[in-house]
XYZ file of C-alpha atoms in Angstrom:
688
model
C 21.597 -68.881 7.957
C 21.178 -71.730 10.426
C 19.828 -75.299 9.954
C 17.380 -74.805 12.264
C 16.297 -71.233 11.506
C 15.642 -72.112 7.638
C 13.525 -75.053 8.300
C 11.057 -72.643 8.759
C 10.680 -71.479 5.013
C 11.647 -74.997 4.067
C 8.157 -76.049 5.752
C 6.054 -73.675 5.549
C 6.711 -74.659 0.888
C 6.508 -78.129 2.246
C 2.779 -77.671 4.313
C 1.547 -76.891 0.563
C 3.441 -79.082 -1.782
C 3.115 -82.405 -0.020
C 1.208 -84.507 -2.115
C -1.238 -86.822 -2.060
C -1.109 -90.377 -2.472
C -3.331 -92.169 -5.550
C -6.680 -93.730 -3.806
C -6.692 -96.754 -6.234
C -4.278 -99.190 -6.924
C -4.806 -101.783 -9.919
C -3.477 -104.573 -7.914
C -3.707 -105.760 -3.084
C -0.606 -105.189 -2.722
C -0.313 -101.012 -4.620
C -3.355 -100.246 -2.224
C -2.260 -101.339 0.764
C 1.176 -99.370 0.455
C -0.505 -96.621 -0.310
C -3.067 -96.387 2.679
C 0.555 -96.919 5.151
C 2.118 -94.252 3.019
C -0.568 -91.986 3.635
C -0.442 -92.236 7.134
C 2.767 -91.613 7.262
C 3.332 -88.648 4.923
C 0.477 -87.342 7.560
C 2.174 -88.062 10.586
C 5.130 -86.481 9.001
C 2.969 -83.254 7.986
C 2.141 -83.462 11.559
C 5.559 -83.510 13.329
C 6.686 -80.377 9.977
C 3.969 -78.032 10.994
C 5.301 -78.943 14.714
C 8.918 -78.042 13.364
C 7.239 -75.133 12.030
C 5.194 -73.723 15.047
C 7.808 -74.088 17.381
C 10.259 -72.341 14.603
C 8.284 -69.491 14.801
C 7.837 -68.789 18.222
C 11.823 -69.206 18.708
C 12.173 -66.868 15.919
C 9.501 -63.727 17.907
C 11.888 -64.754 21.078
C 14.983 -63.996 19.594
C 14.416 -60.969 17.994
C 12.667 -60.014 20.643
C 15.523 -60.343 22.716
C 17.961 -58.983 19.959
C 15.790 -55.271 20.172
C 16.379 -55.354 24.382
C 20.067 -56.190 23.832
C 20.272 -53.275 21.435
C 18.363 -50.991 23.572
C 20.393 -51.813 27.121
C 23.604 -51.383 25.096
C 23.040 -47.665 24.684
C 22.788 -46.624 27.987
C 24.999 -46.641 30.765
C 24.668 -48.841 33.254
C 25.975 -49.580 36.952
C 29.006 -51.834 37.062
C 27.512 -53.800 40.020
C 23.989 -54.302 38.111
C 26.306 -55.577 35.369
C 28.072 -58.210 37.267
C 24.770 -59.377 39.016
C 23.395 -59.570 35.182
C 26.770 -61.832 33.976
C 26.089 -63.900 37.246
C 22.563 -64.052 35.810
C 23.594 -64.619 32.536
C 26.159 -67.671 33.206
C 24.049 -69.547 35.040
C 21.241 -69.011 32.148
C 23.361 -69.944 29.903
C 24.808 -72.752 31.738
C 21.221 -74.288 32.256
C 20.554 -73.725 28.343
C 23.171 -75.412 27.087
C 22.185 -78.289 29.568
C 19.012 -78.492 27.853
C 20.877 -78.352 24.620
C 22.853 -81.104 25.294
C 19.744 -82.800 26.208
C 17.501 -82.247 23.312
C 20.762 -83.242 20.796
C 21.257 -86.607 22.587
C 17.803 -87.101 22.191
C 17.727 -86.219 18.651
C 21.073 -88.272 17.811
C 19.259 -91.514 19.658
C 15.923 -91.031 17.846
C 18.076 -90.209 14.140
C 20.196 -94.028 15.340
C 17.082 -95.870 16.091
C 15.749 -94.588 12.798
C 19.117 -95.932 10.392
C 18.753 -98.724 12.466
C 14.764 -99.362 10.877
C 16.779 -99.152 7.726
C 18.790 -101.400 8.234
C 17.080 -104.668 9.463
C 15.010 -104.723 7.254
C 13.460 -103.660 3.406
C 10.380 -103.653 4.411
C 8.312 -100.063 3.242
C 6.369 -100.060 6.285
C 9.878 -99.870 8.428
C 11.274 -97.108 6.126
C 8.205 -94.988 6.804
C 8.647 -95.271 10.389
C 12.715 -94.691 10.306
C 11.752 -91.000 8.491
C 9.026 -90.730 11.278
C 12.211 -90.643 13.574
C 14.020 -89.213 10.779
C 11.975 -85.847 11.496
C 11.846 -85.809 15.235
C 15.280 -85.516 15.126
C 15.493 -83.122 12.600
C 13.495 -81.575 15.047
C 16.079 -81.465 17.566
C 18.496 -80.100 15.048
C 20.580 -83.250 14.283
C 22.322 -83.030 10.777
C 21.977 -86.150 10.023
C 18.085 -86.229 10.671
C 17.668 -83.149 8.585
C 20.521 -84.522 5.597
C 17.311 -87.418 5.093
C 14.602 -85.231 4.977
C 16.504 -83.368 2.199
C 16.387 -86.270 0.204
C 13.181 -86.759 1.019
C 12.197 -83.447 -0.177
C 14.554 -83.959 -3.545
C 13.884 -88.033 -4.358
C 10.028 -87.379 -3.358
C 10.013 -89.992 -0.658
C 6.015 -90.430 0.612
C 4.927 -87.479 -1.652
C 7.385 -84.667 -0.459
C 8.826 -83.912 -3.106
C 10.202 -80.515 -3.274
C 13.375 -79.465 -5.129
C 13.091 -76.131 -4.182
C 12.815 -76.854 -0.702
C 15.388 -79.169 -1.024
C 17.844 -77.226 -2.170
C 17.588 -74.091 0.355
C 18.422 -77.075 3.551
C 21.310 -78.609 1.240
C 23.113 -75.164 0.243
C 22.219 -74.480 4.393
C 23.857 -78.244 4.989
C 26.657 -77.737 2.956
C 27.962 -74.587 5.226
C 27.405 -76.304 7.767
C 30.270 -79.357 6.274
C 27.847 -81.639 5.355
C 29.883 -84.064 2.492
C 26.048 -85.644 1.456
C 24.990 -81.951 0.754
C 27.799 -80.961 -0.852
C 27.263 -84.067 -3.518
C 23.226 -83.207 -3.617
C 23.960 -80.348 -4.764
C 27.009 -81.169 -7.387
C 24.054 -83.843 -9.244
C 21.674 -81.095 -9.224
C 23.786 -78.244 -10.557
C 25.269 -80.750 -12.976
C 21.181 -81.768 -15.011
C 20.354 -77.454 -14.001
C 17.723 -79.426 -11.848
C 16.204 -76.108 -9.585
C 19.949 -74.845 -10.016
C 21.517 -73.454 -13.097
C 23.408 -75.679 -15.304
C 27.193 -75.324 -14.023
C 29.316 -78.285 -14.518
C 32.190 -76.326 -13.095
C 30.400 -75.754 -10.568
C 29.147 -79.226 -9.857
C 33.146 -80.524 -9.829
C 34.130 -78.272 -6.928
C 30.769 -79.927 -5.182
C 31.657 -83.113 -5.898
C 35.157 -82.622 -4.861
C 34.406 -80.781 -1.688
C 31.928 -84.268 -0.960
C 34.590 -86.543 -1.514
C 37.148 -85.243 0.482
C 34.250 -84.772 3.472
C 34.073 -88.660 2.859
C 31.161 -88.694 0.038
C 31.191 -92.224 -1.202
C 28.480 -90.894 -4.561
C 30.909 -87.859 -4.839
C 34.666 -90.737 -5.173
C 32.653 -92.600 -7.358
C 31.496 -90.275 -9.888
C 34.365 -88.293 -9.442
C 35.457 -91.854 -10.508
C 33.320 -92.199 -13.319
C 34.842 -88.730 -14.816
C 37.379 -89.423 -14.763
C 37.274 -92.466 -16.839
C 34.947 -91.412 -19.271
C 36.807 -87.795 -19.421
C 33.435 -85.432 -18.338
C 34.547 -81.954 -17.914
C 37.398 -83.397 -16.759
C 40.812 -84.867 -19.329
C 40.461 -88.282 -19.446
C 42.664 -89.531 -16.475
C 42.788 -93.293 -15.510
C 45.257 -93.239 -12.442
C 42.871 -90.219 -10.653
C 39.878 -93.105 -11.595
C 41.586 -95.631 -10.295
C 41.981 -93.708 -6.718
C 38.686 -92.532 -6.820
C 37.182 -95.834 -7.228
C 39.698 -98.009 -4.989
C 38.611 -95.793 -2.047
C 34.792 -97.574 -2.628
C 35.499 -100.355 -3.711
C 37.324 -100.827 -0.453
C 33.985 -99.730 1.356
C 31.758 -102.148 0.050
C 34.187 -104.861 0.451
C 34.535 -104.146 4.143
C 30.346 -104.015 4.027
C 30.461 -107.138 2.040
C 32.853 -109.085 4.731
C 30.197 -109.012 7.196
C 27.345 -109.706 4.933
C 27.017 -111.270 1.732
C 25.263 -107.925 -0.850
C 22.576 -109.009 -2.953
C 22.946 -107.195 -6.006
C 19.066 -105.251 -7.306
C 17.520 -105.900 -10.017
C 17.569 -103.205 -12.673
C 14.866 -102.883 -15.112
C 14.955 -101.201 -18.457
C 12.246 -98.892 -18.890
C 13.409 -99.198 -22.691
C 11.725 -102.610 -23.052
C 8.147 -103.171 -24.784
C 5.120 -102.135 -22.778
C 3.718 -105.545 -22.678
C 7.310 -106.484 -21.223
C 7.861 -103.974 -18.925
C 4.268 -104.715 -16.999
C 5.626 -108.254 -16.060
C 9.186 -107.734 -15.934
C 11.276 -110.791 -15.664
C 12.992 -108.346 -12.765
C 10.570 -107.493 -10.519
C 7.944 -110.291 -9.545
C 3.969 -109.890 -10.503
C 1.912 -109.909 -6.896
C -0.010 -112.096 -9.120
C 2.512 -114.619 -9.673
C 3.798 -114.472 -6.595
C 0.090 -114.991 -5.111
C 0.197 -118.505 -7.206
C 3.557 -118.920 -6.218
C 2.650 -119.085 -2.618
C -0.470 -121.548 -3.907
C 2.037 -124.054 -5.408
C 4.391 -123.251 -2.110
C 1.442 -124.882 -0.080
C 0.371 -127.604 -2.108
C 4.010 -129.325 -0.852
C 5.839 -127.909 -4.718
C 9.285 -128.517 -3.530
C 11.655 -125.860 -6.033
C 9.241 -123.185 -5.350
C 9.397 -123.326 -1.539
C 12.968 -123.407 -1.848
C 12.837 -121.172 -4.407
C 10.121 -118.085 -2.097
C 12.850 -118.757 0.924
C 15.869 -118.168 -0.917
C 13.385 -114.320 -2.204
C 12.272 -113.835 1.417
C 15.654 -114.137 3.074
C 17.072 -111.095 0.713
C 14.824 -109.267 -0.389
C 14.791 -109.915 -4.721
C 12.200 -109.417 -7.135
C 10.503 -106.566 -5.467
C 9.565 -108.889 -1.629
C 9.907 -107.216 1.215
C 12.646 -109.160 3.051
C 11.221 -111.415 6.028
C 13.572 -114.112 7.928
C 10.130 -115.696 9.331
C 8.965 -116.240 5.585
C 11.864 -117.259 4.497
C 12.408 -120.278 7.832
C 8.958 -120.857 7.019
C 9.619 -122.108 4.013
C 12.890 -123.541 3.770
C 11.468 -125.486 7.258
C 8.935 -127.060 5.153
C 11.237 -128.119 1.964
C 13.552 -129.377 4.591
C 11.059 -131.344 6.115
C 10.629 -132.695 2.042
C 13.933 -133.756 2.040
C 15.240 -130.531 0.052
C 19.695 -130.937 0.821
C 19.073 -126.826 -0.444
C 16.476 -126.024 2.202
C 18.518 -127.210 5.449
C 21.887 -125.279 3.485
C 19.881 -122.290 3.682
C 18.877 -122.599 7.434
C 22.268 -123.586 8.246
C 23.717 -119.929 6.716
C 20.783 -118.653 8.266
C 21.817 -119.712 11.800
C 25.274 -118.648 10.601
C 25.265 -115.425 10.081
C 21.889 -114.475 12.523
C 18.735 -112.868 12.828
C 15.485 -111.582 14.296
C 14.191 -115.455 13.269
C 17.258 -117.386 14.008
C 19.624 -116.005 16.051
C 23.319 -116.670 15.646
C 24.005 -120.353 16.774
C 26.974 -121.963 15.819
C 25.652 -126.000 16.370
C 22.993 -125.482 14.980
C 24.219 -123.884 11.909
C 26.452 -127.353 12.088
C 24.054 -129.576 12.194
C 22.020 -128.195 9.435
C 25.281 -127.577 7.016
C 26.188 -131.845 8.068
C 23.444 -133.069 6.560
C 23.178 -131.217 3.105
C 27.254 -131.595 3.249
C 26.179 -135.869 3.719
C 23.999 -135.117 0.713
C 26.536 -133.666 -1.724
C 25.354 -130.080 -1.498
C 27.585 -126.847 -2.290
C 26.419 -125.200 -0.494
C 26.588 -127.132 3.062
C 30.282 -127.715 2.119
C 30.904 -124.592 1.760
C 29.166 -123.777 5.532
C 31.264 -126.396 6.107
C 34.098 -124.871 5.002
C 33.413 -121.239 6.495
C 32.799 -122.991 10.481
C 36.586 -124.635 10.196
C 38.098 -121.539 8.589
C 37.076 -119.064 11.156
C 36.620 -121.664 14.021
C 32.877 -120.674 14.936
C 31.874 -123.760 17.233
C 34.531 -125.960 16.008
C 38.165 -125.541 16.078
C 40.410 -123.686 13.549
C 41.317 -126.157 11.157
C 42.442 -125.178 7.720
C 43.286 -128.556 6.165
C 39.858 -129.219 7.049
C 37.824 -125.819 5.151
C 40.731 -126.375 2.400
C 38.660 -130.190 1.717
C 35.588 -128.902 1.992
C 35.993 -125.548 0.261
C 37.588 -127.818 -2.702
C 34.660 -130.245 -2.524
C 32.234 -127.186 -3.073
C 34.380 -125.706 -5.854
C 34.663 -128.786 -8.053
C 30.596 -128.091 -7.850
C 30.780 -124.909 -9.192
C 29.604 -122.969 -5.952
C 30.828 -118.932 -6.781
C 31.594 -118.415 -2.983
C 33.317 -121.629 -2.321
C 35.903 -120.937 -5.515
C 36.405 -117.448 -3.838
C 37.366 -118.733 -0.404
C 39.617 -120.887 -2.473
C 41.320 -118.069 -3.781
C 41.253 -116.218 -0.468
C 43.618 -119.059 0.821
C 45.830 -119.024 -2.002
C 45.942 -115.499 -1.987
C 46.721 -114.846 2.092
C 48.563 -117.635 2.699
C 45.921 -118.911 5.239
C 46.644 -122.471 6.117
C 49.035 -123.116 2.410
C 51.523 -121.526 0.860
C 50.958 -118.320 -1.363
C 50.059 -118.954 -4.570
C 48.405 -116.238 -6.625
C 48.343 -118.150 -9.612
C 45.816 -120.057 -7.962
C 44.727 -117.202 -7.121
C 43.600 -115.774 -9.252
C 42.475 -118.978 -11.416
C 39.853 -119.363 -8.700
C 38.795 -115.533 -8.191
C 38.147 -115.797 -12.171
C 35.908 -118.416 -11.606
C 34.081 -117.311 -8.534
C 34.100 -113.684 -10.416
C 32.126 -114.897 -13.145
C 29.677 -116.626 -11.223
C 28.840 -112.906 -9.714
C 30.744 -113.012 -6.712
C 31.383 -109.174 -6.227
C 34.033 -110.022 -3.011
C 36.351 -111.994 -6.137
C 35.428 -109.121 -8.388
C 36.796 -107.085 -5.590
C 40.032 -108.744 -4.803
C 40.743 -109.818 -8.699
C 40.815 -105.301 -9.244
C 43.703 -105.837 -6.097
C 45.615 -108.100 -7.880
C 46.000 -106.113 -11.483
C 45.852 -102.859 -9.601
C 49.171 -103.059 -8.515
C 50.290 -106.277 -10.465
C 50.201 -108.948 -8.074
C 49.935 -112.692 -10.105
C 48.950 -110.544 -13.057
C 50.951 -107.762 -15.590
C 49.356 -104.725 -14.089
C 46.431 -102.937 -16.027
C 44.296 -100.033 -14.726
C 41.739 -99.817 -17.812
C 40.814 -104.038 -16.478
C 41.227 -102.781 -12.311
C 38.926 -99.765 -12.634
C 36.169 -101.504 -14.493
C 36.339 -104.090 -11.881
C 36.322 -101.818 -8.904
C 33.590 -99.984 -10.699
C 31.535 -103.022 -10.939
C 32.628 -103.265 -7.348
C 31.425 -100.084 -6.236
C 28.236 -100.907 -7.840
C 26.883 -102.707 -5.339
C 26.884 -100.346 -2.527
C 23.117 -99.189 -0.924
C 22.700 -96.330 -3.190
C 21.621 -99.172 -5.734
C 18.579 -99.971 -3.898
C 17.191 -96.633 -5.973
C 16.646 -98.359 -8.991
C 14.081 -100.298 -6.928
C 11.934 -97.045 -6.145
C 12.413 -95.121 -9.275
C 11.101 -97.955 -10.996
C 7.933 -98.079 -8.660
C 7.707 -94.087 -8.664
C 7.857 -94.587 -12.299
C 4.803 -96.920 -12.491
C 2.643 -95.322 -10.042
C 3.194 -91.890 -12.610
C 5.002 -90.165 -10.155
C 7.828 -89.430 -13.223
C 9.522 -86.701 -11.420
C 10.233 -88.578 -8.052
C 11.690 -91.785 -10.679
C 14.023 -89.114 -12.827
C 15.699 -88.064 -9.640
C 16.856 -91.438 -8.420
C 17.600 -92.389 -11.812
C 19.754 -89.584 -13.351
C 21.665 -89.739 -9.620
C 22.229 -93.420 -10.153
C 23.552 -92.143 -14.210
C 26.279 -89.611 -12.831
C 27.067 -92.453 -10.804
C 27.963 -94.274 -14.494
C 25.262 -97.024 -13.717
C 24.406 -97.677 -17.510
C 20.510 -98.807 -17.214
C 19.573 -95.848 -15.023
C 21.466 -93.344 -18.173
C 19.314 -95.014 -20.079
C 16.446 -95.243 -17.893
C 17.304 -91.894 -18.124
C 17.211 -90.683 -21.064
C 13.731 -92.167 -21.660
C 11.808 -90.426 -19.246
C 13.516 -86.798 -20.083
C 12.687 -88.449 -23.601
C 8.778 -88.730 -23.479
C 8.788 -85.366 -21.738
C 6.689 -86.343 -19.246
C 9.276 -84.942 -16.389
C 8.164 -81.572 -14.702
C 11.544 -80.665 -13.343
C 13.589 -79.643 -16.747
C 12.859 -76.777 -19.447
C 11.179 -78.957 -22.274
C 13.694 -77.729 -24.800
C 16.346 -78.429 -22.993
C 15.244 -82.684 -22.843
C 16.148 -83.323 -26.315
C 19.759 -82.482 -25.292
C 19.851 -83.953 -21.917
C 18.201 -86.852 -23.048
C 21.507 -87.213 -26.397
C 23.693 -86.874 -23.602
C 22.896 -89.202 -21.610
C 22.284 -91.934 -24.781
C 25.752 -90.965 -25.508
C 26.857 -92.291 -21.889
C 25.391 -95.336 -22.483
C 25.876 -95.942 -25.527
C 30.229 -95.772 -24.800
C 29.222 -97.937 -22.272
C 27.948 -100.880 -24.498
C 24.320 -99.859 -24.381
C 23.285 -100.899 -28.320
C 19.599 -99.625 -28.185
C 21.522 -96.497 -26.859
C 23.775 -96.316 -29.814
C 21.223 -97.051 -32.675
C 19.364 -93.697 -30.114
C 22.193 -91.271 -31.258
C 21.434 -92.306 -35.179
C 18.058 -91.539 -34.385
C 18.240 -88.244 -32.840
C 21.125 -87.185 -35.553
C 18.330 -87.694 -38.412
C 15.847 -86.159 -37.001
C 17.509 -83.353 -34.767
C 16.513 -84.024 -31.797
C 19.008 -82.225 -29.500
C 21.034 -81.614 -32.249
C 21.063 -80.263 -36.033
C 20.471 -82.468 -38.588
C 22.897 -84.460 -39.642
C 22.786 -88.100 -41.954
C 26.210 -88.686 -42.106
C 26.390 -88.934 -38.774
C 23.154 -90.904 -38.069
C 24.369 -93.205 -40.993
C 27.948 -93.602 -38.550
C 25.938 -94.399 -35.268
C 23.950 -97.010 -37.686
C 26.570 -98.717 -38.346
C 29.026 -98.930 -35.364
C 25.387 -100.575 -33.540
C 25.425 -103.022 -36.808
C 28.344 -103.955 -36.947
C 29.289 -104.059 -33.428
C 26.556 -105.044 -31.959
C 24.541 -107.013 -34.686
C 21.161 -104.711 -34.114
C 18.599 -105.516 -36.857
C 17.046 -101.780 -35.679
C 20.310 -100.549 -37.171
C 20.196 -102.507 -40.130
C 17.034 -101.648 -41.276
C 17.640 -97.854 -40.535
C 20.807 -98.100 -42.473
C 19.639 -100.229 -45.128
C 16.882 -97.300 -45.641
C 19.978 -95.022 -45.720
C 21.355 -96.410 -48.534
C 18.106 -97.061 -50.394
C 17.576 -92.631 -50.877
C 21.260 -91.696 -50.409
C 20.866 -90.078 -46.771
C 24.543 -89.012 -45.797
C 25.752 -92.195 -47.527
C 26.084 -92.562 -51.614
C 23.357 -94.748 -53.087
C 23.160 -98.233 -52.859
C 20.583 -100.010 -53.610
C 21.815 -103.922 -53.159
C 24.043 -102.919 -49.956
C 20.113 -102.096 -49.162
C 19.404 -105.282 -49.923
C 21.028 -106.791 -47.900
C 21.131 -105.175 -44.711
C 16.331 -105.792 -45.336
C 17.788 -109.361 -45.435
C 19.983 -109.043 -43.013
C 17.937 -107.721 -40.118
C 15.003 -110.229 -40.947
C 17.558 -112.992 -40.182
C 18.694 -111.217 -36.698
C 15.291 -110.467 -35.768
C 12.059 -112.038 -36.401
C 9.788 -109.590 -35.397
C 12.000 -107.393 -38.526
C 10.536 -109.857 -40.370
C 7.021 -108.159 -41.446
C 8.684 -104.368 -41.910
C 11.843 -105.944 -43.988
C 9.234 -107.199 -46.059
C 6.850 -104.678 -47.233
C 10.642 -102.332 -47.118
C 11.572 -104.720 -49.470
C 8.523 -104.672 -51.690
C 8.532 -101.199 -51.875
C 12.600 -101.152 -53.020
C 11.746 -103.006 -55.473
C 8.636 -101.312 -57.495
C 9.790 -97.934 -57.290
C 13.017 -99.244 -58.797
C 10.576 -101.208 -61.646
C 8.933 -97.493 -61.795
C 11.932 -95.586 -62.228
C 13.082 -97.947 -64.863
C 9.664 -97.612 -66.473
C 9.138 -94.049 -67.079
C 12.500 -92.957 -66.764
C 13.077 -95.392 -69.624
C 15.826 -93.194 -72.330
C 16.336 -93.743 -75.992
C 20.468 -93.443 -75.181
C 20.485 -96.118 -72.780
C 18.382 -98.060 -75.054
C 20.583 -97.557 -78.066
C 23.380 -99.236 -75.899
C 21.402 -102.101 -75.523
C 21.381 -102.504 -78.854
C 25.100 -102.234 -79.516
C 24.925 -100.425 -83.136
C 28.133 -100.656 -83.455
C 28.535 -104.443 -83.628
C 25.871 -105.708 -84.738
C 25.498 -103.569 -88.261
C 29.755 -101.699 -88.289
C 31.033 -98.289 -87.256
C 28.708 -96.477 -89.974
C 25.299 -97.483 -88.567
C 24.221 -94.190 -88.875
C 24.313 -94.093 -92.424
C 22.614 -97.060 -93.075
C 19.876 -95.301 -91.253
C 19.702 -91.964 -93.052
C 19.924 -94.345 -96.296
C 16.893 -96.057 -95.022
C 14.907 -92.830 -94.042
C 15.547 -91.728 -97.932
C 14.446 -94.735 -99.598
C 11.003 -95.097 -97.525
C 10.776 -91.076 -97.958
C 11.373 -92.044 -102.270
C 8.898 -94.294 -101.730
C 6.369 -92.291 -100.217
C 6.633 -89.499 -102.751
C 6.586 -91.629 -106.246
C 3.150 -93.397 -103.978
C 1.868 -90.138 -104.036
C 1.810 -88.799 -106.987
C 1.496 -92.119 -109.183
């Protein structure tokens, strides 16, 4: 079945299943976002309905033409008539092909316009406009636009989640050779979402997806071979997959500086989650704006940075960034001047690329000893932007900025030594500067460290270290933006949409996504998986997160084995996981749980003294454990005292008196003598 004809059935389902956006939200920002989303969803629905009508009429015409052709073929037609028909048919085909070409070209243009909008900004409104263009392009038969619409159906963009329809479209696209569709089908098979749970089939889909160029499939395979998930663990194969993705990410980072996406942990306590430091609360943002308008220079620079990169859940807005930077610069902020120079160097809608202006702002900032300004001047001389290429000058400015701890300057120094740009190659110095930069979170420095470990350049080759470093670079890909959309979907109560997004990221090896997916599954609020499968899938994900060093996940695995969630009860295994969490990660919760098991002899030998010690250690590790530990110790001591009183036995008492040492080895004869004497005395008194 062709993708174009398949859309008919899908759109019928869409018309029924499109969700209504909630009418009321808790704050102004959410209300505005929902109003816009409602309008956009309605527009997309209109286009999809139009596609439905068009595809239905086309199908009817095609069926009629097929019936006519079958009937005509059954009769003999004269040669002259055949020739005339052939001529007419050729002319008709040529006109049809030209019309189709024009139709396809228009679809391609609409798709490119949508992609351009997505790349230029993180604004929710602009994303909605982009998807309207994708809907139009999909109507015109653009396969890439269909991939975007299939993703919208899978992830629930704008309330359009319909996994059954998404699967149908993905299967059709996969037959057309879509590597993205192959990857999506592999993901759905690996979880059993809307499809049969089949890890072997998932592996096949991922293999075809990676062969077709899917970076996500490459990353998933890299993680699977690194961890030995349904394949034999193989570091070298993992290295091969991760390197391909890391090369792609590094190429992107060289063109534009990447910004790490905030990864909120849903396992935080509710009061912390509602005001998570990773996402800027709207009320706090309004307060910051107030302070900025009152002249707080530090806040002005901070808001400028947030809007420049679109971090903390704020939309990327170059005009707002420039506004705040200019206010701070007028107040004499060297940081603000340097950031303005950076904006002009890179160029954007608010500040068109201008090397001379960039040089001016960088120079003023550098004259005040600002590291960002010094680094900016170094870049201008290194690449010859607005000034002649001068490696000596570049090296001088990079060194000054690096001395002040600026990671980007440390990376540039490392790169100069690594590539021998203007100086002699020195891999040891390159490694030193790359390492320092990587500690400051510079992604390209991490990439080059991975390259050095992978090839044994300047260091002893280490496949394991190289893979871990490559993995860190790969996790900076654009797909990480799903962390934000998944989090907002969760906060808005769209649990299924949130789970699908987190689950895909978990499959790619993100530890935070693995624990978040397990957390959602454990709550049993999702509807896309059968309830009886949720605990077993959650246990699988907790285990993967624990292997990557998540202490909370390690405790969770212990809990699942203790209570028998998703597996049979096994106190011994539970105690093992609690011990790992307590000894390796110093988890107070693990210590408390382990103390309880020692107190009652569950899965391990009963040991009251060790239980007391572990309770005390739990209280020392976490202030929150003080009250639970106090009551646990009170209970332990009370029970211990009651046992001493109620189960007191004379054998233990006689041993405590130590008769052998106080009276002698024949103390039993002595006691018997006393008893006889007593009896005689009683009898004599009785007769008397």
